Amino acid sequence: MKRKIYHKNTGMYVDWEQISTLPKIDNFIDIGVGQGTQLLWKKFKNKKIICIDPLDYSENIVKQKLKKNNYSFYKYAVGAKKQIKTLNVEKNLGRSTLLKVTKKNFEGKPKSKIKVLVKTLDSIVQESNVKGSIGIKIDVEGYELEIIKGAKKTLKKTHFVIIEARHNHKTFHKQYKLSELMMLMTKNNFVLTKILTAKPFIADLCFQPNKKK
């Protein structure tokens, strides 16, 4: 059966099978675990998997799904600097965010608000004593740019970064612009190599180091 990439009724494009061409790595870092990143966990099942998420729920998912893997879990949020921030915990836990949701993205008031420790990715990588090459996935509901700001050292050892990026419409207050993300990735010597999904408010983008430099 032919797999469906373009969904005419919704206008969505989804092609996760492109991850089969991702470069080899020693460590996979999953930032914003939510309900789990099954396709990427399966892809890198024989590598060290480092999961980072501030929610107990996500920690339990990781313990259940990765118990046979070489993994570690860090209960932090990730950003540009170390600080304490308020996490808006949504009914759909995967939509929990450090930002305030706009009317375009509103699905009801947060079911709770909790204080979480935010650390830079550089500091977490140092804490976890990561050795060798790295691949990264970031899905943090509008806070992606802040993570890249705090990952300057880590990116030098990184072979790819998959980012659930915001585009066009403002779905969070104080949301970054797509152009800001592109410019920051360029500054870190990364170029866009794959579009894994394209949806009304988000796109899953894959960046890899620019080897021409």
PDB file of C-alpha atoms in Angstrom:
ATOM      1  CA  MET A   1       0.000   0.000   0.000  1.00  0.00           C
ATOM      2  CA  LYS A   2       1.356   3.391  -0.978  1.00  0.00           C
ATOM      3  CA  ARG A   3       2.023   5.584   2.046  1.00  0.00           C
ATOM      4  CA  LYS A   4       0.213   8.889   2.200  1.00  0.00           C
ATOM      5  CA  ILE A   5       2.515  11.916   2.383  1.00  0.00           C
ATOM      6  CA  TYR A   6       0.151  14.734   1.427  1.00  0.00           C
ATOM      7  CA  HIS A   7      -3.278  14.936   3.080  1.00  0.00           C
ATOM      8  CA  LYS A   8      -5.554  16.853   0.706  1.00  0.00           C
ATOM      9  CA  ASN A   9      -8.400  17.461   3.177  1.00  0.00           C
ATOM     10  CA  THR A  10      -6.188  19.143   5.770  1.00  0.00           C
ATOM     11  CA  GLY A  11      -3.348  20.441   3.636  1.00  0.00           C
ATOM     12  CA  MET A  12      -0.871  18.642   5.881  1.00  0.00           C
ATOM     13  CA  TYR A  13       2.371  17.132   4.616  1.00  0.00           C
ATOM     14  CA  VAL A  14       3.929  14.337   6.702  1.00  0.00           C
ATOM     15  CA  ASP A  15       7.011  12.366   5.670  1.00  0.00           C
ATOM     16  CA  TRP A  16       8.824  10.980   8.709  1.00  0.00           C
ATOM     17  CA  GLU A  17      10.360   8.200   6.613  1.00  0.00           C
ATOM     18  CA  GLN A  18      13.040  10.726   5.669  1.00  0.00           C
ATOM     19  CA  ILE A  19      14.688  10.034   9.029  1.00  0.00           C
ATOM     20  CA  SER A  20      16.072   6.858   7.439  1.00  0.00           C
ATOM     21  CA  THR A  21      18.711   9.088   5.800  1.00  0.00           C
ATOM     22  CA  LEU A  22      19.862  10.774   9.018  1.00  0.00           C
ATOM     23  CA  PRO A  23      23.601  10.463   9.728  1.00  0.00           C
ATOM     24  CA  LYS A  24      25.023   8.014  12.255  1.00  0.00           C
ATOM     25  CA  ILE A  25      25.381   9.315  15.818  1.00  0.00           C
ATOM     26  CA  ASP A  26      26.475   8.044  19.240  1.00  0.00           C
ATOM     27  CA  ASN A  27      23.866   9.907  21.325  1.00  0.00           C
ATOM     28  CA  PHE A  28      20.281  10.963  20.655  1.00  0.00           C
ATOM     29  CA  ILE A  29      18.954  13.863  22.766  1.00  0.00           C
ATOM     30  CA  ASP A  30      15.162  14.143  22.996  1.00  0.00           C
ATOM     31  CA  ILE A  31      14.051  17.538  24.358  1.00  0.00           C
ATOM     32  CA  GLY A  32      10.347  17.777  25.115  1.00  0.00           C
ATOM     33  CA  VAL A  33       9.454  14.097  25.397  1.00  0.00           C
ATOM     34  CA  GLY A  34       5.688  14.461  25.788  1.00  0.00           C
ATOM     35  CA  GLN A  35       4.105  11.080  25.076  1.00  0.00           C
ATOM     36  CA  GLY A  36       7.313   9.759  23.556  1.00  0.00           C
ATOM     37  CA  THR A  37       9.120  10.031  20.239  1.00  0.00           C
ATOM     38  CA  GLN A  38       8.634   6.453  19.095  1.00  0.00           C
ATOM     39  CA  LEU A  39       9.985   6.711  15.535  1.00  0.00           C
ATOM     40  CA  LEU A  40      13.238   8.337  16.617  1.00  0.00           C
ATOM     41  CA  TRP A  41      13.614   6.103  19.670  1.00  0.00           C
ATOM     42  CA  LYS A  42      13.299   3.089  17.366  1.00  0.00           C
ATOM     43  CA  LYS A  43      15.746   4.588  14.866  1.00  0.00           C
ATOM     44  CA  PHE A  44      18.390   5.070  17.580  1.00  0.00           C
ATOM     45  CA  LYS A  45      17.499   2.144  19.840  1.00  0.00           C
ATOM     46  CA  ASN A  46      21.119   0.950  19.969  1.00  0.00           C
ATOM     47  CA  LYS A  47      22.492   4.368  20.911  1.00  0.00           C
ATOM     48  CA  LYS A  48      22.473   6.299  24.166  1.00  0.00           C
ATOM     49  CA  ILE A  49      19.146   8.146  24.457  1.00  0.00           C
ATOM     50  CA  ILE A  50      19.047  11.254  26.647  1.00  0.00           C
ATOM     51  CA  CYS A  51      15.520  12.464  27.442  1.00  0.00           C
ATOM     52  CA  ILE A  52      14.822  15.919  28.889  1.00  0.00           C
ATOM     53  CA  ASP A  53      11.374  17.009  30.079  1.00  0.00           C
ATOM     54  CA  PRO A  54      10.087  18.739  33.254  1.00  0.00           C
ATOM     55  CA  LEU A  55       6.971  16.562  33.670  1.00  0.00           C
ATOM     56  CA  ASP A  56       6.597  13.447  35.837  1.00  0.00           C
ATOM     57  CA  TYR A  57       4.265  12.064  33.177  1.00  0.00           C
ATOM     58  CA  SER A  58       7.017  12.109  30.564  1.00  0.00           C
ATOM     59  CA  GLU A  59       9.483  10.531  32.967  1.00  0.00           C
ATOM     60  CA  ASN A  60       7.062   7.644  33.495  1.00  0.00           C
ATOM     61  CA  ILE A  61       6.620   7.235  29.724  1.00  0.00           C
ATOM     62  CA  VAL A  62      10.385   7.046  29.280  1.00  0.00           C
ATOM     63  CA  LYS A  63      10.802   4.514  32.101  1.00  0.00           C
ATOM     64  CA  GLN A  64       8.132   2.329  30.549  1.00  0.00           C
ATOM     65  CA  LYS A  65       9.093   2.583  26.874  1.00  0.00           C
ATOM     66  CA  LEU A  66      12.900   2.714  27.159  1.00  0.00           C
ATOM     67  CA  LYS A  67      13.513   0.296  30.034  1.00  0.00           C
ATOM     68  CA  LYS A  68      15.439  -2.034  27.704  1.00  0.00           C
ATOM     69  CA  ASN A  69      17.513   0.804  26.213  1.00  0.00           C
ATOM     70  CA  ASN A  70      20.584   2.707  27.317  1.00  0.00           C
ATOM     71  CA  TYR A  71      18.850   5.898  28.431  1.00  0.00           C
ATOM     72  CA  SER A  72      18.924   8.685  30.987  1.00  0.00           C
ATOM     73  CA  PHE A  73      16.211  11.164  31.978  1.00  0.00           C
ATOM     74  CA  TYR A  74      16.658  14.763  33.170  1.00  0.00           C
ATOM     75  CA  LYS A  75      13.658  16.486  34.711  1.00  0.00           C
ATOM     76  CA  TYR A  76      14.376  20.019  33.520  1.00  0.00           C
ATOM     77  CA  ALA A  77      13.028  22.520  31.070  1.00  0.00           C
ATOM     78  CA  VAL A  78      15.651  23.761  28.600  1.00  0.00           C
ATOM     79  CA  GLY A  79      16.392  27.340  27.623  1.00  0.00           C
ATOM     80  CA  ALA A  80      18.974  30.083  27.078  1.00  0.00           C
ATOM     81  CA  LYS A  81      19.966  30.407  30.740  1.00  0.00           C
ATOM     82  CA  LYS A  82      19.500  28.820  34.145  1.00  0.00           C
ATOM     83  CA  GLN A  83      16.360  30.101  35.864  1.00  0.00           C
ATOM     84  CA  ILE A  84      13.052  29.133  37.459  1.00  0.00           C
ATOM     85  CA  LYS A  85       9.995  29.551  35.240  1.00  0.00           C
ATOM     86  CA  THR A  86       6.303  28.670  35.328  1.00  0.00           C
ATOM     87  CA  LEU A  87       5.170  25.794  33.123  1.00  0.00           C
ATOM     88  CA  ASN A  88       1.553  25.912  31.946  1.00  0.00           C
ATOM     89  CA  VAL A  89       0.447  22.279  32.149  1.00  0.00           C
ATOM     90  CA  GLU A  90      -2.242  21.655  29.551  1.00  0.00           C
ATOM     91  CA  LYS A  91      -4.929  18.952  29.547  1.00  0.00           C
ATOM     92  CA  ASN A  92      -3.094  17.526  26.548  1.00  0.00           C
ATOM     93  CA  LEU A  93       0.267  17.245  28.320  1.00  0.00           C
ATOM     94  CA  GLY A  94       2.193  17.403  25.060  1.00  0.00           C
ATOM     95  CA  ARG A  95       0.964  20.975  24.617  1.00  0.00           C
ATOM     96  CA  SER A  96       2.361  22.177  27.969  1.00  0.00           C
ATOM     97  CA  THR A  97       4.411  25.325  27.519  1.00  0.00           C
ATOM     98  CA  LEU A  98       6.518  27.976  29.231  1.00  0.00           C
ATOM     99  CA  LEU A  99       4.718  30.614  27.154  1.00  0.00           C
ATOM    100  CA  LYS A 100       1.218  32.049  27.147  1.00  0.00           C
ATOM    101  CA  VAL A 101      -1.035  30.648  24.411  1.00  0.00           C
ATOM    102  CA  THR A 102      -2.754  33.020  21.977  1.00  0.00           C
ATOM    103  CA  LYS A 103      -6.394  32.746  20.890  1.00  0.00           C
ATOM    104  CA  LYS A 104      -5.317  30.932  17.711  1.00  0.00           C
ATOM    105  CA  ASN A 105      -3.905  28.043  19.764  1.00  0.00           C
ATOM    106  CA  PHE A 106      -6.228  28.152  22.773  1.00  0.00           C
ATOM    107  CA  GLU A 107      -7.827  24.872  23.870  1.00  0.00           C
ATOM    108  CA  GLY A 108      -8.796  25.854  27.400  1.00  0.00           C
ATOM    109  CA  LYS A 109      -7.069  27.154  30.511  1.00  0.00           C
ATOM    110  CA  PRO A 110      -4.040  25.204  31.822  1.00  0.00           C
ATOM    111  CA  LYS A 111      -5.078  22.478  34.247  1.00  0.00           C
ATOM    112  CA  SER A 112      -2.215  23.569  36.515  1.00  0.00           C
ATOM    113  CA  LYS A 113       0.857  25.766  36.696  1.00  0.00           C
ATOM    114  CA  ILE A 114       4.111  24.480  38.167  1.00  0.00           C
ATOM    115  CA  LYS A 115       7.534  25.964  38.827  1.00  0.00           C
ATOM    116  CA  VAL A 116      10.294  24.226  36.860  1.00  0.00           C
ATOM    117  CA  LEU A 117      14.058  24.538  36.703  1.00  0.00           C
ATOM    118  CA  VAL A 118      15.314  25.699  33.313  1.00  0.00           C
ATOM    119  CA  LYS A 119      18.882  24.778  32.350  1.00  0.00           C
ATOM    120  CA  THR A 120      20.886  25.211  29.149  1.00  0.00           C
ATOM    121  CA  LEU A 121      21.436  22.224  26.915  1.00  0.00           C
ATOM    122  CA  ASP A 122      25.183  22.821  27.189  1.00  0.00           C
ATOM    123  CA  SER A 123      25.019  22.384  30.981  1.00  0.00           C
ATOM    124  CA  ILE A 124      22.835  19.257  30.775  1.00  0.00           C
ATOM    125  CA  VAL A 125      25.155  17.650  28.210  1.00  0.00           C
ATOM    126  CA  GLN A 126      28.081  18.373  30.520  1.00  0.00           C
ATOM    127  CA  GLU A 127      26.147  16.914  33.471  1.00  0.00           C
ATOM    128  CA  SER A 128      25.299  13.742  31.541  1.00  0.00           C
ATOM    129  CA  ASN A 129      28.928  13.282  30.432  1.00  0.00           C
ATOM    130  CA  VAL A 130      27.998  12.779  26.785  1.00  0.00           C
ATOM    131  CA  LYS A 131      30.805  11.367  24.643  1.00  0.00           C
ATOM    132  CA  GLY A 132      30.832  11.250  20.857  1.00  0.00           C
ATOM    133  CA  SER A 133      28.498  12.588  18.193  1.00  0.00           C
ATOM    134  CA  ILE A 134      24.995  13.894  18.875  1.00  0.00           C
ATOM    135  CA  GLY A 135      21.584  14.112  17.222  1.00  0.00           C
ATOM    136  CA  ILE A 136      18.860  16.336  18.719  1.00  0.00           C
ATOM    137  CA  LYS A 137      15.062  16.587  18.584  1.00  0.00           C
ATOM    138  CA  ILE A 138      13.348  19.682  20.025  1.00  0.00           C
ATOM    139  CA  ASP A 139       9.595  19.938  20.589  1.00  0.00           C
ATOM    140  CA  VAL A 140       8.854  22.466  23.337  1.00  0.00           C
ATOM    141  CA  GLU A 141       5.773  24.414  22.254  1.00  0.00           C
ATOM    142  CA  GLY A 142       7.252  27.724  21.167  1.00  0.00           C
ATOM    143  CA  TYR A 143      10.466  27.740  23.244  1.00  0.00           C
ATOM    144  CA  GLU A 144      12.705  26.198  20.571  1.00  0.00           C
ATOM    145  CA  LEU A 145      14.746  29.332  19.837  1.00  0.00           C
ATOM    146  CA  GLU A 146      15.728  29.693  23.515  1.00  0.00           C
ATOM    147  CA  ILE A 147      17.102  26.142  23.527  1.00  0.00           C
ATOM    148  CA  ILE A 148      19.335  26.826  20.523  1.00  0.00           C
ATOM    149  CA  LYS A 149      20.647  29.955  22.264  1.00  0.00           C
ATOM    150  CA  GLY A 150      21.878  27.802  25.142  1.00  0.00           C
ATOM    151  CA  ALA A 151      23.401  25.021  23.018  1.00  0.00           C
ATOM    152  CA  LYS A 152      26.374  26.687  21.336  1.00  0.00           C
ATOM    153  CA  LYS A 153      28.966  24.129  22.536  1.00  0.00           C
ATOM    154  CA  THR A 154      26.675  21.136  22.034  1.00  0.00           C
ATOM    155  CA  LEU A 155      25.900  22.081  18.435  1.00  0.00           C
ATOM    156  CA  LYS A 156      29.591  21.766  17.537  1.00  0.00           C
ATOM    157  CA  LYS A 157      29.285  17.999  18.170  1.00  0.00           C
ATOM    158  CA  THR A 158      25.822  17.677  16.625  1.00  0.00           C
ATOM    159  CA  HIS A 159      25.126  15.968  13.277  1.00  0.00           C
ATOM    160  CA  PHE A 160      21.453  16.932  13.020  1.00  0.00           C
ATOM    161  CA  VAL A 161      18.765  18.938  14.827  1.00  0.00           C
ATOM    162  CA  ILE A 162      15.065  18.233  14.284  1.00  0.00           C
ATOM    163  CA  ILE A 163      12.967  21.186  15.455  1.00  0.00           C
ATOM    164  CA  GLU A 164       9.197  21.505  15.657  1.00  0.00           C
ATOM    165  CA  ALA A 165       9.263  25.111  14.481  1.00  0.00           C
ATOM    166  CA  ARG A 166       6.550  27.753  14.611  1.00  0.00           C
ATOM    167  CA  HIS A 167       5.765  29.590  11.388  1.00  0.00           C
ATOM    168  CA  ASN A 168       3.432  32.263  10.005  1.00  0.00           C
ATOM    169  CA  HIS A 169       0.750  32.587  12.695  1.00  0.00           C
ATOM    170  CA  LYS A 170       1.387  33.593  16.297  1.00  0.00           C
ATOM    171  CA  THR A 171       0.299  30.730  18.518  1.00  0.00           C
ATOM    172  CA  PHE A 172       2.152  31.978  21.614  1.00  0.00           C
ATOM    173  CA  HIS A 173       2.743  35.414  23.077  1.00  0.00           C
ATOM    174  CA  LYS A 174       6.388  36.515  22.666  1.00  0.00           C
ATOM    175  CA  GLN A 175       6.822  33.814  20.013  1.00  0.00           C
ATOM    176  CA  TYR A 176       9.967  33.880  17.900  1.00  0.00           C
ATOM    177  CA  LYS A 177       9.817  34.460  14.158  1.00  0.00           C
ATOM    178  CA  LEU A 178      10.795  31.670  11.797  1.00  0.00           C
ATOM    179  CA  SER A 179      13.409  33.993  10.290  1.00  0.00           C
ATOM    180  CA  GLU A 180      15.042  34.349  13.730  1.00  0.00           C
ATOM    181  CA  LEU A 181      15.363  30.591  14.034  1.00  0.00           C
ATOM    182  CA  MET A 182      16.812  30.272  10.537  1.00  0.00           C
ATOM    183  CA  MET A 183      19.347  33.030  11.177  1.00  0.00           C
ATOM    184  CA  LEU A 184      20.450  31.503  14.492  1.00  0.00           C
ATOM    185  CA  MET A 185      20.905  28.062  12.921  1.00  0.00           C
ATOM    186  CA  THR A 186      22.931  29.671  10.116  1.00  0.00           C
ATOM    187  CA  LYS A 187      25.064  31.449  12.720  1.00  0.00           C
ATOM    188  CA  ASN A 188      25.777  28.039  14.248  1.00  0.00           C
ATOM    189  CA  ASN A 189      26.757  26.714  10.781  1.00  0.00           C
ATOM    190  CA  PHE A 190      23.601  24.645  10.184  1.00  0.00           C
ATOM    191  CA  VAL A 191      21.481  24.505   7.037  1.00  0.00           C
ATOM    192  CA  LEU A 192      17.956  23.217   6.448  1.00  0.00           C
ATOM    193  CA  THR A 193      18.127  19.777   4.793  1.00  0.00           C
ATOM    194  CA  LYS A 194      14.682  18.206   5.261  1.00  0.00           C
ATOM    195  CA  ILE A 195      11.081  19.221   5.905  1.00  0.00           C
ATOM    196  CA  LEU A 196       9.564  16.252   7.737  1.00  0.00           C
ATOM    197  CA  THR A 197       6.096  17.747   8.245  1.00  0.00           C
ATOM    198  CA  ALA A 198       4.278  20.934   7.279  1.00  0.00           C
ATOM    199  CA  LYS A 199       1.109  21.838   9.152  1.00  0.00           C
ATOM    200  CA  PRO A 200      -0.969  25.030   9.612  1.00  0.00           C
ATOM    201  CA  PHE A 201       1.008  26.369  12.602  1.00  0.00           C
ATOM    202  CA  ILE A 202       4.116  24.181  12.777  1.00  0.00           C
ATOM    203  CA  ALA A 203       6.676  22.405  10.634  1.00  0.00           C
ATOM    204  CA  ASP A 204       9.173  19.729  11.667  1.00  0.00           C
ATOM    205  CA  LEU A 205      12.469  20.904  10.184  1.00  0.00           C
ATOM    206  CA  CYS A 206      15.764  19.039  10.048  1.00  0.00           C
ATOM    207  CA  PHE A 207      19.034  20.983  10.113  1.00  0.00           C
ATOM    208  CA  GLN A 208      22.523  19.590   9.493  1.00  0.00           C
ATOM    209  CA  PRO A 209      25.999  21.154   9.611  1.00  0.00           C
ATOM    210  CA  ASN A 210      27.019  23.145   6.553  1.00  0.00           C
ATOM    211  CA  LYS A 211      29.980  21.114   5.259  1.00  0.00           C
ATOM    212  CA  LYS A 212      30.834  23.690   2.614  1.00  0.00           C
ATOM    213  CA  LYS A 213      32.370  26.000   5.202  1.00  0.00           C
TER     214      LYS A 213
END
